[in-house]
Amino acid sequence: MNRRLQVYRATTVDDGAGGQETTLVLQATVRAKVDQPSPTERMVAAQSGSRHSHDVFLLPAADVRRGDELRGTDAIGTAQVFRVLSVVQPSRPVYSKALVELRQTEGT
């Protein structure tokens, strides 16, 4: 685990006028390792219409869920934002694996 990523989760709060709004709230900072998926994983994702672009490996107790946003910087300091598509664990929970989509701003 060579990186730290901030975990943001959508939370609904009262807007003070009788309604509600959804906002992303920082939940925690987790240790992680970000990898590119294997060619087979990319093919399966493409066949199912998924936009799976990276695998994020986490400690098994990390509270990361589908729909969360992971934010951090890469090795050269470029800001990255990942949307969590799903989270899985092997039968022996030595890690969690989040399948994510890298969200890029226009022009990058």
C-alpha atoms as a printed R data frame, in Angstrom:
    type eleno elety resid chain resno       x       y       z
1   ATOM     1    CA   MET     A     1   0.000   0.000   0.000
2   ATOM     2    CA   ASN     A     2   2.001   2.928  -1.311
3   ATOM     3    CA   ARG     A     3  -0.626   5.699  -1.473
4   ATOM     4    CA   ARG     A     4  -3.166   7.438   0.692
5   ATOM     5    CA   LEU     A     5  -6.602   8.108  -0.766
6   ATOM     6    CA   GLN     A     6  -9.413  10.137   0.741
7   ATOM     7    CA   VAL     A     7 -12.812   8.426   0.791
8   ATOM     8    CA   TYR     A     8 -15.802  10.661   0.019
9   ATOM     9    CA   ARG     A     9 -19.379   9.393   0.359
10  ATOM    10    CA   ALA     A    10 -22.639  10.947  -0.806
11  ATOM    11    CA   THR     A    11 -24.652  12.154   2.189
12  ATOM    12    CA   THR     A    12 -28.095  13.739   2.196
13  ATOM    13    CA   VAL     A    13 -28.504  16.796   4.426
14  ATOM    14    CA   ASP     A    14 -31.351  19.207   5.082
15  ATOM    15    CA   ASP     A    15 -31.029  22.385   3.039
16  ATOM    16    CA   GLY     A    16 -32.714  24.570   5.685
17  ATOM    17    CA   ALA     A    17 -35.710  25.296   3.437
18  ATOM    18    CA   GLY     A    18 -37.646  22.057   3.926
19  ATOM    19    CA   GLY     A    19 -35.767  20.104   1.275
20  ATOM    20    CA   GLN     A    20 -32.605  18.067   1.090
21  ATOM    21    CA   GLU     A    21 -29.428  18.139  -0.922
22  ATOM    22    CA   THR     A    22 -26.795  15.513  -1.536
23  ATOM    23    CA   THR     A    23 -23.170  16.363  -0.975
24  ATOM    24    CA   LEU     A    24 -19.907  14.412  -0.856
25  ATOM    25    CA   VAL     A    25 -18.483  14.209   2.673
26  ATOM    26    CA   LEU     A    26 -14.968  13.092   3.624
27  ATOM    27    CA   GLN     A    27 -15.254   9.777   5.511
28  ATOM    28    CA   ALA     A    28 -11.652   8.694   6.000
29  ATOM    29    CA   THR     A    29  -8.185   8.466   4.514
30  ATOM    30    CA   VAL     A    30  -7.131   4.923   3.568
31  ATOM    31    CA   ARG     A    31  -3.904   3.270   2.464
32  ATOM    32    CA   ALA     A    32  -4.116   1.900  -1.060
33  ATOM    33    CA   LYS     A    33  -2.289   0.542  -4.074
34  ATOM    34    CA   VAL     A    34  -3.615   1.588  -7.489
35  ATOM    35    CA   ASP     A    35  -3.062  -0.744 -10.469
36  ATOM    36    CA   GLN     A    36  -4.259  -1.057 -14.040
37  ATOM    37    CA   PRO     A    37  -6.621  -4.024 -14.554
38  ATOM    38    CA   SER     A    38  -5.456  -7.065 -16.491
39  ATOM    39    CA   PRO     A    39  -6.394  -7.365 -20.185
40  ATOM    40    CA   THR     A    40  -8.961 -10.038 -19.241
41  ATOM    41    CA   GLU     A    41 -10.546  -7.763 -16.624
42  ATOM    42    CA   ARG     A    42 -10.724  -4.955 -19.183
43  ATOM    43    CA   MET     A    43 -12.379  -7.236 -21.736
44  ATOM    44    CA   VAL     A    44 -14.982  -8.476 -19.222
45  ATOM    45    CA   ALA     A    45 -15.686  -4.902 -18.109
46  ATOM    46    CA   ALA     A    46 -16.115  -3.733 -21.704
47  ATOM    47    CA   GLN     A    47 -18.466  -6.622 -22.483
48  ATOM    48    CA   SER     A    48 -20.670  -5.698 -19.531
49  ATOM    49    CA   GLY     A    49 -20.627  -1.972 -20.324
50  ATOM    50    CA   SER     A    50 -18.511  -1.093 -17.272
51  ATOM    51    CA   ARG     A    51 -15.951   1.706 -17.308
52  ATOM    52    CA   HIS     A    52 -13.509  -0.172 -15.052
53  ATOM    53    CA   SER     A    53 -10.161   1.585 -15.543
54  ATOM    54    CA   HIS     A    54  -8.168   0.762 -12.394
55  ATOM    55    CA   ASP     A    55  -7.989  -1.679  -9.483
56  ATOM    56    CA   VAL     A    56  -7.495  -0.195  -6.032
57  ATOM    57    CA   PHE     A    57  -6.214  -2.592  -3.376
58  ATOM    58    CA   LEU     A    58  -7.103  -1.687   0.215
59  ATOM    59    CA   LEU     A    59  -6.666  -3.109   3.689
60  ATOM    60    CA   PRO     A    60  -9.583  -5.484   4.428
61  ATOM    61    CA   ALA     A    61 -11.046  -3.229   7.150
62  ATOM    62    CA   ALA     A    62 -11.142  -0.119   4.922
63  ATOM    63    CA   ASP     A    63 -14.697   1.245   4.730
64  ATOM    64    CA   VAL     A    64 -14.962   1.784   0.975
65  ATOM    65    CA   ARG     A    65 -18.298   1.157  -0.754
66  ATOM    66    CA   ARG     A    66 -19.852   1.179  -4.212
67  ATOM    67    CA   GLY     A    67 -20.577   4.789  -5.196
68  ATOM    68    CA   ASP     A    68 -17.815   6.286  -3.044
69  ATOM    69    CA   GLU     A    69 -15.252   8.632  -4.537
70  ATOM    70    CA   LEU     A    70 -11.541   8.111  -3.871
71  ATOM    71    CA   ARG     A    71  -9.275  11.150  -4.201
72  ATOM    72    CA   GLY     A    72  -5.510  11.396  -4.160
73  ATOM    73    CA   THR     A    73  -2.439  12.115  -6.254
74  ATOM    74    CA   ASP     A    74  -0.338   9.829  -8.425
75  ATOM    75    CA   ALA     A    75   3.442   9.381  -8.230
76  ATOM    76    CA   ILE     A    76   4.118  12.629 -10.112
77  ATOM    77    CA   GLY     A    77   1.644  14.696  -8.075
78  ATOM    78    CA   THR     A    78  -1.268  14.750 -10.527
79  ATOM    79    CA   ALA     A    79  -4.647  14.857  -8.775
80  ATOM    80    CA   GLN     A    80  -6.821  11.805  -9.423
81  ATOM    81    CA   VAL     A    81 -10.470  11.081  -8.646
82  ATOM    82    CA   PHE     A    82 -11.852   7.538  -8.865
83  ATOM    83    CA   ARG     A    83 -15.514   6.477  -8.734
84  ATOM    84    CA   VAL     A    84 -15.959   3.106  -6.997
85  ATOM    85    CA   LEU     A    85 -17.924   0.675  -9.195
86  ATOM    86    CA   SER     A    86 -17.727  -2.301  -6.797
87  ATOM    87    CA   VAL     A    87 -15.701  -3.721  -3.918
88  ATOM    88    CA   VAL     A    88 -14.773  -7.399  -3.539
89  ATOM    89    CA   GLN     A    89 -12.743  -9.485  -1.092
90  ATOM    90    CA   PRO     A    90 -11.054 -12.838  -1.652
91  ATOM    91    CA   SER     A    91 -12.250 -15.813   0.402
92  ATOM    92    CA   ARG     A    92  -9.447 -15.102   2.876
93  ATOM    93    CA   PRO     A    93  -9.736 -11.376   3.618
94  ATOM    94    CA   VAL     A    94  -6.136 -10.261   3.231
95  ATOM    95    CA   TYR     A    95  -7.192  -7.260   1.137
96  ATOM    96    CA   SER     A    96 -10.198  -5.595  -0.471
97  ATOM    97    CA   LYS     A    97 -10.202  -4.793  -4.168
98  ATOM    98    CA   ALA     A    98 -12.184  -1.837  -5.470
99  ATOM    99    CA   LEU     A    99 -12.945  -1.761  -9.186
100 ATOM   100    CA   VAL     A   100 -12.939   1.925 -10.077
101 ATOM   101    CA   GLU     A   101 -13.275   4.385 -12.925
102 ATOM   102    CA   LEU     A   102 -10.763   7.223 -13.212
103 ATOM   103    CA   ARG     A   103 -12.709  10.446 -13.660
104 ATOM   104    CA   GLN     A   104 -10.821  12.938 -15.787
105 ATOM   105    CA   THR     A   105 -11.671  16.566 -16.285
106 ATOM   106    CA   GLU     A   106 -12.101  17.752 -19.830
107 ATOM   107    CA   GLY     A   107  -8.815  18.496 -21.564
108 ATOM   108    CA   THR     A   108  -6.707  16.047 -19.516
